[in-house]
Amino acid sequence: MALIECKNVSLGYEGKPVVSHLDFTVNQGDYLCIIGENGSGKTTLMKALLGQKNLLNGSIEFGDGLKQSDIGYLPQQTPVQKDFPASVKEIVYSGCLNSLGKRPFYSSKQKEKAKSVMEKLGIIDLSTCCYRELSGGQQQRVLLARALCASKKLLVLDEPVAGLDPRITQNLYHLIRHINEDGLTIIMVSHDIQAAADYASHILHVSRTPLFFGAKNDYLKSDVFREFGGGVK
């Protein structure tokens, strides 16, 4: 069943389109990579999916009970965020804020979910540590845990491995794949065509006009991939 359906979507700033005529669907269980060069509209599209950016044209429709408040989101880190003086547990718990309702405290169910997520991501032993004292890879796992606490059906990732060394990058990519294999739908914005070829089920390659949308195997056979993929295997 379709979680998201984008129909003839155009996005831009001050009425000037960055990307136009986008048509694509995200189904339950998909792992969609949105790839393209800098300035191609990847992040703008992601903001539109999260309700942070208005459309110039077209529509984005949500199905299967999905609401924007149910989408887990892992943004790119800023220098200020990397120096945030809170404990790991506090940051992971904050992913449950949207589901608090009128309650002033986290429920036992929310705390159990946060604990389960931290165990799954291998950071439970860091729960009382200060976030700013962690390594870059550990910080990214903490932010991923927070996004998973917010997510019910869909996780959106914006360049999740930016700034990480190759070993930690591969570990994080494997972790995201396992999360998808457990049933959570993934949308990942990336400039990394190799990662898309390795992990995605579907590819949306954007430019000022949509260059390709479809299954990964079809993308690897396409003229678009031959033009932009270079030596990727």
PDB file of C-alpha atoms in Angstrom, residues 37 205-207 209-213 224 228:
ATOM      1  CA  GLU A  37      24.021  16.698  -7.670  1.00  0.00           C
ATOM      2  CA  HIS A 205      17.445  10.622  -9.405  1.00  0.00           C
ATOM      3  CA  VAL A 206      16.536  14.298  -9.574  1.00  0.00           C
ATOM      4  CA  SER A 207      17.800  17.282 -11.491  1.00  0.00           C
ATOM      5  CA  THR A 209      13.616  17.690 -14.267  1.00  0.00           C
ATOM      6  CA  PRO A 210      13.186  14.156 -12.884  1.00  0.00           C
ATOM      7  CA  LEU A 211      15.766  11.958 -14.539  1.00  0.00           C
ATOM      8  CA  PHE A 212      14.674   8.587 -13.181  1.00  0.00           C
ATOM      9  CA  PHE A 213      12.293   6.916 -10.757  1.00  0.00           C
ATOM     10  CA  VAL A 224      20.942   7.963 -16.386  1.00  0.00           C
ATOM     11  CA  PHE A 228      26.180   9.659 -13.708  1.00  0.00           C
TER      12      PHE A 228
END
